[in-house]
Coordinates of C-alpha atoms and ligand atoms in Angstrom, one line a residue:
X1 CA -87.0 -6.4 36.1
X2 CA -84.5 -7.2 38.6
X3 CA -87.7 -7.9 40.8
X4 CA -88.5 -10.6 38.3
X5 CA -85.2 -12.2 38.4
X6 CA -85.2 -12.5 41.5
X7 CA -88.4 -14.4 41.1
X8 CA -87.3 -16.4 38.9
X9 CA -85.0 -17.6 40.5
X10 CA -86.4 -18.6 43.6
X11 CA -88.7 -20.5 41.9
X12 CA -85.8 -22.7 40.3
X13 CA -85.3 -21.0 36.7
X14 CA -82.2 -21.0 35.6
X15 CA -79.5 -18.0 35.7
X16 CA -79.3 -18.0 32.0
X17 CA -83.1 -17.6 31.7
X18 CA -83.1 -15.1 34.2
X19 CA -80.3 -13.4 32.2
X20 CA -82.3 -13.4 29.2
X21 CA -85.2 -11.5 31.0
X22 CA -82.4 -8.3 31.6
X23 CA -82.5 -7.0 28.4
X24 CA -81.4 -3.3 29.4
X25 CA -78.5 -3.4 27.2
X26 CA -79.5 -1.4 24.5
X27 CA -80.0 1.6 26.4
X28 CA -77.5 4.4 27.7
X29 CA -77.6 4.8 31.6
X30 CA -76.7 8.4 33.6
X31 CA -75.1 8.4 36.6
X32 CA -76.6 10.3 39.0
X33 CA -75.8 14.0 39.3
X34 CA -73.1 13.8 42.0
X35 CA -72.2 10.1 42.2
X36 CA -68.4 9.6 42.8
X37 CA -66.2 6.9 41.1
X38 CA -62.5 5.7 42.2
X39 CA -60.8 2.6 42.9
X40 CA -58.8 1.1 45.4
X41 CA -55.8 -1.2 46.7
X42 CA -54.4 -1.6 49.9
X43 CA -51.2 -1.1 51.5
X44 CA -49.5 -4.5 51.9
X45 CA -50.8 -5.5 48.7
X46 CA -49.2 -2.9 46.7
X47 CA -46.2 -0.6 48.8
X48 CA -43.2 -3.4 48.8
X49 CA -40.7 -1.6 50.7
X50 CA -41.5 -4.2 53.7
X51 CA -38.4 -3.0 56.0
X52 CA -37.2 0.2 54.9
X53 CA -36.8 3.4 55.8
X54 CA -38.1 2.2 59.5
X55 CA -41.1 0.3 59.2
X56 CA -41.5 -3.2 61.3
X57 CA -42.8 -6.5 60.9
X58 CA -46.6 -6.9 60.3
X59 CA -48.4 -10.1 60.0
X60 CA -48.2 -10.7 56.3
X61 CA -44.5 -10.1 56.1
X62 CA -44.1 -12.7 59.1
X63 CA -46.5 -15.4 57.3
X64 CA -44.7 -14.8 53.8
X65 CA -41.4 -14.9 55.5
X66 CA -42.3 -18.0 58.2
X67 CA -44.0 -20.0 55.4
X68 CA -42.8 -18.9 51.9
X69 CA -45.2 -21.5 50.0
X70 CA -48.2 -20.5 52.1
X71 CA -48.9 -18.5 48.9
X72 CA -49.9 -20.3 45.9
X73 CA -46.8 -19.0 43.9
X74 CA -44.9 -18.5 47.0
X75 CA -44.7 -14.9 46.6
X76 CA -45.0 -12.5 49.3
X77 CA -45.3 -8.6 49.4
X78 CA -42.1 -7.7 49.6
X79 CA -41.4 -5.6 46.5
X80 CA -45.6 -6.2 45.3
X81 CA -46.1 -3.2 42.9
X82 CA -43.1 -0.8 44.6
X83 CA -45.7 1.3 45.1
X84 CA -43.7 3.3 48.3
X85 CA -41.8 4.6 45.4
X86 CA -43.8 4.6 42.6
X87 CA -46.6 6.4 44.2
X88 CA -46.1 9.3 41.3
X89 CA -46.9 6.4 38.4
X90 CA -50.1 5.3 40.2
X91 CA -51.3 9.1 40.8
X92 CA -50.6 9.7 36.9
X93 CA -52.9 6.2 36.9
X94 CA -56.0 8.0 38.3
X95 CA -55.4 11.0 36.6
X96 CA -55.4 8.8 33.2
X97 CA -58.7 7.3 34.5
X98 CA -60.3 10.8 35.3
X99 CA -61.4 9.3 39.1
X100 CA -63.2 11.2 41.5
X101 CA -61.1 9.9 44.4
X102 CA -58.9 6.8 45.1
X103 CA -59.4 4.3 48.1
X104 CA -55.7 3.0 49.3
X105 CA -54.9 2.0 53.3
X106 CA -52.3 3.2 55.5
X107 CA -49.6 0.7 57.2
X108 CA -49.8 0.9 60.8
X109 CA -46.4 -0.6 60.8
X110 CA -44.7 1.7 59.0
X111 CA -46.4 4.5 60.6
X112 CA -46.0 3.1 64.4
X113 CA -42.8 0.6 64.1
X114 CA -43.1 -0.5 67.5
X115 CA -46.9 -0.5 67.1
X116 CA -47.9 2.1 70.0
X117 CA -47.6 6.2 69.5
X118 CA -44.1 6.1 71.5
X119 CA -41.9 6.7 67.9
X120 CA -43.6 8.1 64.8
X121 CA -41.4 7.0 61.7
X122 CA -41.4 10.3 60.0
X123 CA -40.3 8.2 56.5
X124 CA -43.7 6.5 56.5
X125 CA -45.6 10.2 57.2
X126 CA -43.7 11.6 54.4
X127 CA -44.8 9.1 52.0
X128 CA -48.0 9.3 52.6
X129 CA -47.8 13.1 53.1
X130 CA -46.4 12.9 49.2
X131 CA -48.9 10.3 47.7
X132 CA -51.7 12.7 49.4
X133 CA -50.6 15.9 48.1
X134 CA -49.7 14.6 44.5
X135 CA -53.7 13.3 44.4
X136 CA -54.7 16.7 45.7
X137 CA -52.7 18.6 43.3
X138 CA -55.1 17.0 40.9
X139 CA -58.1 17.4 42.7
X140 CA -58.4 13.5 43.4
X141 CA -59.4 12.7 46.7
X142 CA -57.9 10.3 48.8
X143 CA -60.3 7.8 51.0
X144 CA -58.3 6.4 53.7
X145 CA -58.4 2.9 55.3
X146 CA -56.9 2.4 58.4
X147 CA -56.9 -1.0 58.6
X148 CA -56.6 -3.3 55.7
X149 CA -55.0 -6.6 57.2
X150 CA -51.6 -6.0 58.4
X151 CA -51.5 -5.7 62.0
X152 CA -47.9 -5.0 63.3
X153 CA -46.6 -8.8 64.1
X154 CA -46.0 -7.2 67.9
X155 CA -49.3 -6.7 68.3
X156 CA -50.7 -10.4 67.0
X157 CA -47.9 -11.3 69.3
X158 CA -49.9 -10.2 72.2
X159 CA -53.3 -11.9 70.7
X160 CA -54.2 -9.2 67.9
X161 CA -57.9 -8.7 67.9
X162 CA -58.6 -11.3 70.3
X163 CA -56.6 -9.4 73.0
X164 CA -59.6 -6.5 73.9
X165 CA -56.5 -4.2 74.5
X166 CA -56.7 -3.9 70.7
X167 CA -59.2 -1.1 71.3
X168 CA -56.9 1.4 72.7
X169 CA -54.1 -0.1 70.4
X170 CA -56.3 1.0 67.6
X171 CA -57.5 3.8 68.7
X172 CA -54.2 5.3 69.1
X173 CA -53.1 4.7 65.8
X174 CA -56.3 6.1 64.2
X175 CA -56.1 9.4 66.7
X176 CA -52.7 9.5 65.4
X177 CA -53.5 9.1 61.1
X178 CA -56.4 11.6 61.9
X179 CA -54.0 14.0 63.6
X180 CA -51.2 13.7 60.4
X181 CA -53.4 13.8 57.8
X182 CA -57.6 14.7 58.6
X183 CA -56.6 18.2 57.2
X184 CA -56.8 16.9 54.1
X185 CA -58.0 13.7 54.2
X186 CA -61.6 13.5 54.4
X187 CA -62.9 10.3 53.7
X188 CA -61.9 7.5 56.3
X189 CA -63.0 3.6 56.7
X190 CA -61.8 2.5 59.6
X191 CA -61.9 -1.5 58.7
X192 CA -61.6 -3.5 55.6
X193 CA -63.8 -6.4 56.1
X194 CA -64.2 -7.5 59.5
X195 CA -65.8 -11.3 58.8
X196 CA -62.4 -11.9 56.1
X197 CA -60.1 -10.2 59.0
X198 CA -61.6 -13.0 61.8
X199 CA -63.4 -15.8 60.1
X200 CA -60.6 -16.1 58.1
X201 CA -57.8 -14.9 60.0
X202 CA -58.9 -16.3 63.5
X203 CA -61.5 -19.3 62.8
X204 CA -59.9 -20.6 60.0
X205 CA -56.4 -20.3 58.4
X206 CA -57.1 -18.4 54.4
X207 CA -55.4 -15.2 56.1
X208 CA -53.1 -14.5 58.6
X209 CA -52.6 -15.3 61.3
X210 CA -54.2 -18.6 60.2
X211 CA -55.3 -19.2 64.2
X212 CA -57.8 -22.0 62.9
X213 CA -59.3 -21.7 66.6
X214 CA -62.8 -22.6 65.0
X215 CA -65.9 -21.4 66.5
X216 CA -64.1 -19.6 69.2
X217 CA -61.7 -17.5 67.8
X218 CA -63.3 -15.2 65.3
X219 CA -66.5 -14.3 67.7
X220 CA -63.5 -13.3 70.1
X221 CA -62.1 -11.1 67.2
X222 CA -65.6 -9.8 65.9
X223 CA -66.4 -8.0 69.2
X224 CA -63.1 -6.5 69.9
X225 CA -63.0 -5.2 66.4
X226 CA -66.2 -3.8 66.5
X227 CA -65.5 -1.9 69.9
X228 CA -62.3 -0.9 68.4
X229 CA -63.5 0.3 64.9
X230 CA -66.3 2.2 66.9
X231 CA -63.5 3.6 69.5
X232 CA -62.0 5.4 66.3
X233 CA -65.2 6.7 65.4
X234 CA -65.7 8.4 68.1
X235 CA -62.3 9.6 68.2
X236 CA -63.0 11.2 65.1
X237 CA -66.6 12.4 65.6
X238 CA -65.2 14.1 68.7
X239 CA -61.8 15.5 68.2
X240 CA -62.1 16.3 64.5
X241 CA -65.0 16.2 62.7
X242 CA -65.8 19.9 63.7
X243 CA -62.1 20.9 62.7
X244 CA -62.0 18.8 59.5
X245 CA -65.6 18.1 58.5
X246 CA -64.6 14.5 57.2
X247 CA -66.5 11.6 57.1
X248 CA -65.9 8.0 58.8
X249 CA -67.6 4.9 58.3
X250 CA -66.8 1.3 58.1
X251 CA -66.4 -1.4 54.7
X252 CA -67.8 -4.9 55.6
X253 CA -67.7 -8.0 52.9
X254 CA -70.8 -8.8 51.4
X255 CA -71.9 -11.4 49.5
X256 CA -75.7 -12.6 48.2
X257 CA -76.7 -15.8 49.6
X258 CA -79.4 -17.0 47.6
X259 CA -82.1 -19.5 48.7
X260 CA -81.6 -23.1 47.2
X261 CA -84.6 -23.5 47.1
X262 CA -88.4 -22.4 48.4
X263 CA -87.7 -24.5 51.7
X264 CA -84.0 -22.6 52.3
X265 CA -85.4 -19.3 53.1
X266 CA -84.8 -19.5 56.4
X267 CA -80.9 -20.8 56.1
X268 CA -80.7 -17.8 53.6
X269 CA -81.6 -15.1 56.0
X270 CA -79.7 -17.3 58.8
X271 CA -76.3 -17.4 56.7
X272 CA -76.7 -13.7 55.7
X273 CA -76.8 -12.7 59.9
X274 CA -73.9 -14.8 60.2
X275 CA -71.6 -13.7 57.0
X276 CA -72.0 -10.5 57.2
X277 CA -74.9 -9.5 60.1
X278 CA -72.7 -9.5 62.4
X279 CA -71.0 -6.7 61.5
X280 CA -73.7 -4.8 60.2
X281 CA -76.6 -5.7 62.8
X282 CA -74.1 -3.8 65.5
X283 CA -73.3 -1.1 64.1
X284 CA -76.7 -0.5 61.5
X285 CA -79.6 -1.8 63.3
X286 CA -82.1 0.1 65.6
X287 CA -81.4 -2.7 68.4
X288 CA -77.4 -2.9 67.6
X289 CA -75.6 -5.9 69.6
X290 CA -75.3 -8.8 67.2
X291 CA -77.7 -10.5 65.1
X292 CA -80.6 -12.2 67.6
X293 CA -80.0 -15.8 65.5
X294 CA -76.5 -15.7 66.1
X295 CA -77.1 -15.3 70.1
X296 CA -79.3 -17.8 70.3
X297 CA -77.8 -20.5 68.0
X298 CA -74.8 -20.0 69.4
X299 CA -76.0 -20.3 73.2
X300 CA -77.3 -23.7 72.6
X301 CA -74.7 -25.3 70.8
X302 CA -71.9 -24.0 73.4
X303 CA -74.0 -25.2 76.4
X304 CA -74.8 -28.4 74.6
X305 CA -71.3 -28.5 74.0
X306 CA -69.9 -28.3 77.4
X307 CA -69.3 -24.2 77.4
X308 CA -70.0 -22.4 80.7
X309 CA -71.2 -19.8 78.5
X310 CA -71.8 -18.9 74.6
X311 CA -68.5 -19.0 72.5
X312 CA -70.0 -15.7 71.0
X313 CA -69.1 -12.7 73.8
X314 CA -71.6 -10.4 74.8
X315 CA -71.3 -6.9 74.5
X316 CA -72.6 -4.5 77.6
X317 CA -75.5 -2.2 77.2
X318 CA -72.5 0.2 77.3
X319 CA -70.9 -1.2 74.3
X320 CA -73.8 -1.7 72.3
X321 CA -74.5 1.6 72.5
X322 CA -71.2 3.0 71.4
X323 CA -71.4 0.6 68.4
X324 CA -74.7 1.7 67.3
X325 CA -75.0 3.9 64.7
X326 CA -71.2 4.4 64.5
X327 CA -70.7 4.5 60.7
X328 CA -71.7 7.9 58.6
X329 CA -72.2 5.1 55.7
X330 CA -72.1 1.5 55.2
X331 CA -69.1 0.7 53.3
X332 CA -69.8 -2.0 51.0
X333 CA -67.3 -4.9 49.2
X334 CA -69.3 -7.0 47.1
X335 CA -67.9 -9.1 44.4
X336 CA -70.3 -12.2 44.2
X337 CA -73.3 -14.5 45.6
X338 CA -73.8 -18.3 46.7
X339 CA -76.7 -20.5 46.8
X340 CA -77.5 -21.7 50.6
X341 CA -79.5 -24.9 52.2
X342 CA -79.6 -25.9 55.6
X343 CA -77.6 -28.8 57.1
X344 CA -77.8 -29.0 60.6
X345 CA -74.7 -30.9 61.7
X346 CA -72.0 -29.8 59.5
X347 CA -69.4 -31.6 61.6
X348 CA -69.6 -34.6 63.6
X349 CA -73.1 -34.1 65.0
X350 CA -72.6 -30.8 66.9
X351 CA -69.3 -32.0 68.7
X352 CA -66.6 -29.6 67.2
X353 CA -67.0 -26.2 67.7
X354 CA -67.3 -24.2 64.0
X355 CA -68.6 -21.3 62.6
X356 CA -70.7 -22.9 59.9
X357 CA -72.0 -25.7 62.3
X358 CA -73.5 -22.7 64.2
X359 CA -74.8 -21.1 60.9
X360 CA -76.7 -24.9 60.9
X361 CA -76.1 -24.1 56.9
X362 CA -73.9 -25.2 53.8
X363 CA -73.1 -22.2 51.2
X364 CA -72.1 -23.2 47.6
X365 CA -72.1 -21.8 44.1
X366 CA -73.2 -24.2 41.0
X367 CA -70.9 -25.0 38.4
X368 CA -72.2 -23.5 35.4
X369 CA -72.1 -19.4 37.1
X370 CA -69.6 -17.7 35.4
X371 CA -66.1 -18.1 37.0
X372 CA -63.3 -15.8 37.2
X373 CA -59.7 -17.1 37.7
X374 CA -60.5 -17.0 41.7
X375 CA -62.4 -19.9 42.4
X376 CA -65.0 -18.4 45.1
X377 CA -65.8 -15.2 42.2
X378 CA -68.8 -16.2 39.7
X379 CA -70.6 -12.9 37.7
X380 CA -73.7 -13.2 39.9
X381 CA -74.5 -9.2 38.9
X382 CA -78.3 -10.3 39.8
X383 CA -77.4 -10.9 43.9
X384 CA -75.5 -7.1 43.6
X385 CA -79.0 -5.4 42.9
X386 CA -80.7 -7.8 45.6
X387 CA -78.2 -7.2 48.2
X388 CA -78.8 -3.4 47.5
X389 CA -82.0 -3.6 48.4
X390 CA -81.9 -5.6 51.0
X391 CA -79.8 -3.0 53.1
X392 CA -81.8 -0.4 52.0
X393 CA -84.6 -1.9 53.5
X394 CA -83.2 -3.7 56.7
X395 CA -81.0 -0.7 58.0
X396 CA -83.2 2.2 57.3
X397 CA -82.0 3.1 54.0
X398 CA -78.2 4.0 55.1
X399 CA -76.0 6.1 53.0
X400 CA -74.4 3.0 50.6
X401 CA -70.3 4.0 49.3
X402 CA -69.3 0.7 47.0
X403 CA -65.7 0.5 48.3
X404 CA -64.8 -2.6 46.7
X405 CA -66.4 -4.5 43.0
X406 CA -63.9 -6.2 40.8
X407 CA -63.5 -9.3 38.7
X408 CA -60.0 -11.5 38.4
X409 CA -58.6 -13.1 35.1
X410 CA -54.9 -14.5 34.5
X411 CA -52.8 -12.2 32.5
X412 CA -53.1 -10.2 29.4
X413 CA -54.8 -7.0 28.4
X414 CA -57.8 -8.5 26.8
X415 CA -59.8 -8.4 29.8
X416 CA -63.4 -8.5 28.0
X417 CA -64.6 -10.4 31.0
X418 CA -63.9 -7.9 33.3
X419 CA -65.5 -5.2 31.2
X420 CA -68.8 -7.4 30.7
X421 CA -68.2 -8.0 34.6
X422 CA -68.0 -4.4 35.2
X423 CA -70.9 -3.5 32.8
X424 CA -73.2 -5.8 34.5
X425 CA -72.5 -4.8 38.1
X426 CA -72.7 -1.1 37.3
X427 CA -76.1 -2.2 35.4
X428 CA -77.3 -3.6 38.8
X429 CA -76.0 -0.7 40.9
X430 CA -78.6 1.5 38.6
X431 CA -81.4 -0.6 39.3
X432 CA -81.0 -0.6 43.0
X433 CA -80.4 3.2 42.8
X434 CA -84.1 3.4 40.6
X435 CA -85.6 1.1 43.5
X436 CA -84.3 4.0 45.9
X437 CA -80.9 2.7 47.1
X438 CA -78.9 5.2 48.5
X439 CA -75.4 4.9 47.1
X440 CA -72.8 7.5 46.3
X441 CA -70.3 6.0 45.0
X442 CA -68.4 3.1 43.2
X443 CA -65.2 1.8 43.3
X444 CA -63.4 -0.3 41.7
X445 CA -61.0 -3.1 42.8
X446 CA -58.2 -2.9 41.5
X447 CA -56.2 0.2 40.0
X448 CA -53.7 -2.1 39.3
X449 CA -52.6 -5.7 39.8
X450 CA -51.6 -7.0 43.1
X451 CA -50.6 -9.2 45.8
X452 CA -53.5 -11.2 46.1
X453 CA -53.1 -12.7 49.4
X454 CA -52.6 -16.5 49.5
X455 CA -53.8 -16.3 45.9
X456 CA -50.0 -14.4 45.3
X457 CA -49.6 -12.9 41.9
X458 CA -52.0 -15.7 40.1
X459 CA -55.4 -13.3 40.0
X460 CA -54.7 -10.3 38.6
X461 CA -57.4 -8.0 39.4
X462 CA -56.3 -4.7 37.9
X463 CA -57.7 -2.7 35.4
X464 CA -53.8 -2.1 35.0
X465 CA -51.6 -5.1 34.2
X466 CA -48.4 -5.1 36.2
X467 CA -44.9 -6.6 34.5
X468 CA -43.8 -7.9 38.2
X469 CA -40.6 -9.1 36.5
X470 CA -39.7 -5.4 35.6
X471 CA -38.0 -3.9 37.9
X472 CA -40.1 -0.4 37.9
X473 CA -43.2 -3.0 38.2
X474 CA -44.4 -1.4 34.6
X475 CA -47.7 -0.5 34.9
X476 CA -50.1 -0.6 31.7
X477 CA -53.5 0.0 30.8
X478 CA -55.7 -2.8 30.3
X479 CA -58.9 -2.6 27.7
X480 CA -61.2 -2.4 30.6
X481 CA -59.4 0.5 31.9
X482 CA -60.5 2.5 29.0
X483 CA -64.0 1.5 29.0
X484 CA -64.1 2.4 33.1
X485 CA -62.4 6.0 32.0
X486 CA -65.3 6.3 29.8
X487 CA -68.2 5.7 32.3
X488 CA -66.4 7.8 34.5
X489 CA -66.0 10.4 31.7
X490 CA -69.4 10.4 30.5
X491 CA -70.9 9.8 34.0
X492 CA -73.4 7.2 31.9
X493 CA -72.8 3.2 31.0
X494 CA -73.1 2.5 27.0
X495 CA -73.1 -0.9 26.4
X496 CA -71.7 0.2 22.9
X497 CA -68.8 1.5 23.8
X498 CA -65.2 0.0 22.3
X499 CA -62.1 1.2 22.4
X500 CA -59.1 0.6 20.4
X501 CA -56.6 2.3 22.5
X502 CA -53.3 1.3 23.8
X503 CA -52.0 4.3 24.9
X504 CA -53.9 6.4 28.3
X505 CA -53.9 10.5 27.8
X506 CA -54.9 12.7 30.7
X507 CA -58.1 15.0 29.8
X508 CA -58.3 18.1 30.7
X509 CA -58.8 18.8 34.4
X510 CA -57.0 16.2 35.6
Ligands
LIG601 C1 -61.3 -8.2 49.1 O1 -61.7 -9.3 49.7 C2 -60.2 -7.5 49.8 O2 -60.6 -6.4 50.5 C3 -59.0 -7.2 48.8 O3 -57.9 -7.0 49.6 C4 -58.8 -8.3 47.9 O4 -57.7 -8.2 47.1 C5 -60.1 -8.4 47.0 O5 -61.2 -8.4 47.7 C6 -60.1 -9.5 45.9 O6 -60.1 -10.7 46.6 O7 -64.8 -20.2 52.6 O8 -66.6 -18.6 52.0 O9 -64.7 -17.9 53.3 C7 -64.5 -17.0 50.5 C8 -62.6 -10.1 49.1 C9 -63.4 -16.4 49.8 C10 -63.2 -11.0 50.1 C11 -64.5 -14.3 50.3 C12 -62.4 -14.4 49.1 C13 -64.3 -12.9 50.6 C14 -62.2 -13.0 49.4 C15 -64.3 -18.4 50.8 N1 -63.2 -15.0 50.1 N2 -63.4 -12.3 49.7 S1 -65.1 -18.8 52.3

């Protein structure tokens, strides 16, 4: 059915009609026997606590501070959801939710305050020693990002992931997190979303450290981080996977990118290999290195430009190697798809360096998909069950973990667009998993509100509303969070399903 959709839709039907052809909803779906379900946040987003008890200056804290109104509330992280000491509220969270496990980051800042393994800050290892044994105690476990945007400000000092020192910088740290905590941790990502840490970060200026070097700066940043993220791979695969028997892999940001039309096929695939083949050719692919249309495109345009040599870097046959295959699963965010048609001079006839003049392509998404309060999310749950397959079939049929799937609205707790969002997405998930899609598990973004990046406090994404005017940052269930304890409860999706609850209990068990 999905198959037809899809078919559909290339051939210019409408979403709505394509919606009309999914008419599953009557039926109740099983998970399969063993699939895992959580959710996840990330450190700077929920811990607060941004200089005590030790921990330094990362690059969020110096953009907030720098720049308060670089946020669209001019907000910053500083309290967020106290998490750093109300780490015992969000456990009792996912033990209200009945999760399997729960995805949350470390802060190499408050870890390694002057970045490097010279002085561990034994304040920040007991924390997350205590937030790690209070999810064991309830047999939740924890799945462990390294690195989920805030690089220590020292180190963005010296050029961040631009600088290919970053490598050993990161490889420290990780040797470090594996040595405090692998004995019980045993699920690991070592990066959260490589093309939103560079494109955005490097090329343009939506994260920090807003470098807006365009066309330069994030294919600088891509390779680094991928020799980096596959230098703590090996760390791990080495030194401790025998000890601990753990698992490591990587998360990339993926969204659907949809043909306009018959004629944009081409710009479809292109814009794909650019968005998010970059990071997953590497590391995924039988040939690794990155994506052959992003080597050649790239090649041309520099030495048309005037470049000695292409703006992207080139990876040794050394390196390609040791970024080959370096990921036990692929690690997938996904929260929404665009519709894609070439353009080939996206700025000033092939003058200006940029990623999307590269790309030759323009990426959009029509008015009339179904927004969220984030302007780039539209309920697009028919790209989820194509983007499923389309890994399944270009890398070999990898091991799939959904790290990241979530939907934003303004406040309240009548989030009915969140569960219909939720419903949907977990409807697609099924399908792909029918057409032989390999995924474990699902999680949800977010537990709870958050910081939001430059978006501040203005999309809540949490399946728990936070009262950030309280000073406990009062945490309380949202309707969607009973109807995602339920799935997880019954292991199945009912479209049927209501709750009129107000008040979480722990089950049994948990
Ligand atoms: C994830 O990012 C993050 O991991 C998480 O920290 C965050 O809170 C959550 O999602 C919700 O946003 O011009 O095409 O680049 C795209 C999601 C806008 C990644 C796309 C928004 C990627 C964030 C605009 N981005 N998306 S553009």
């Amino acid at each position: 059915m999905w198959a037809f959709c899809f078919i559909l839709l290339t051939s210019y039907a409408t979403l709505s009609e394509c919606k009309a052809a999914a008419g599953k909803r009557h039926d109740v779906r099983h998970f399969p026997d063993g699939f895992l379900f959580g959710t996840s946040t990330a450190a700077y987003q929920i811990e607060g606590a941004w200089d005590e008890d030790g921990k330094s200056e990362n690059i969020w804290d110096h953009l907030t501070h720098e720049d308060p109104c670089a946020t669209k509330d001019c907000s910053n992280g500083d309290i967020a959801d106290d998490s750093y000491h109300q780490y015992k509220r969000d456990v009792e969270m996912l033990r209200e939710l009945g999760l399997d496990f729960y995805r949350f980051s470390l802060s190499w800042s408050r870890l390694l305050p002057t970045s490097f393994p010279d002085k561990i800050n034994e304040a920040g290892v007991a924390y997350y020693n205590n937030l790690i044994n209070e999810m064991l105690k309830y047999n939740i476990e924890p799945m462990v990002t390294l690195y989920h945007w805030d690089l220590p400000q020292k180190l963005q000092d010296l050029g961040g992931w631009a600088n290919p020192n970053i490598v050993d910088w990161f490889g420290d740290y990780a040797r470090i997190a594996f040595e405090l905590f692998g004995d019980r941790v045993k699920y690991w990502i070592t990066m959260n979303e490589p093309r939103e840490v560079c494109y955005q970060g490097y090329g343009f200026v939506s994260m920090a450290p807003r470098l807006n070097i365009q066309g330069v700066a994030e294919y600088m940043c891509a390779k680094n981080l991928l020799v980096a993220h596959a230098r703590a791979y090996h760390i791990y695969d080495e030194e401790f996977r025998a000890l601990y028997g753990g698992t490591i892999g990587i998360t990339l940001s993926t969204s659907w990118y949809e043909p306009e039309s018959e004629r944009e096929v081409e710009a479809a695939e292109d814009t794909t290999q650019f968005e998010w083949g970059q990071y997953a050719h590497p590391i995924f692919s039988e040939s690794g290195d990155f994506p052959p249309v992003m080597k050649e495109k790239i090649a041309a345009k520099s030495t048309a430009q005037g470049f000695y040599r292409s703006r992207l870097p080139e990876f040794t046959p050394e390196e390609i190697e040791y970024v080959r295959g370096s990921s036990d699963f692929f690690g997938l965010n996904h929260y929404t798809s665009y519709l894609v048609y070439r353009n080939e001079s996206v700025y000033t006839a092939n003058e200006i360096p940029s990623y999307y003049d590269d790309m030759e392509s323009m990426v959009y998404q029509p008015n009339h998909w179904d927004g969220s309060a984030s302007e780039w999310l539209k309920k697009t749950s028919w790209g989820f069950y194509n983007l499923l397959m389309k890994i399944k079939n270009d890398y070999n049929n990898p091991i799939i973990y959904i790290t990241e799937n979530g939907f934003s609205t303004t406040s309240g707790l009548d989030d009915d667009d969140r569960i219909l969002y939720y419903r949907e997405y977990l409807d697609a998930m099924l399908d792909a998993i029918e057409g032989g899609a390999h995924v474990e598990a699902y999680t949800a973004w977010s537990l709870m509100d958050n910081f939001e990046w430059l978006a501040g406090y203005t999309a809540r994404f949490g399946l728990y509303e936070v009262d950030f005017g309280s000073p406990e940052r009062t945490r309380t269930p949202r309707k969607s969070a009973f109807v995602y304890k339920e799935i997880v409860r019954s292991r199945s999706l009912d479209w049927h399903y209501e709750s009129d609850s107000t008040s979480m209990t722990i089950d049994e068990g948990h």
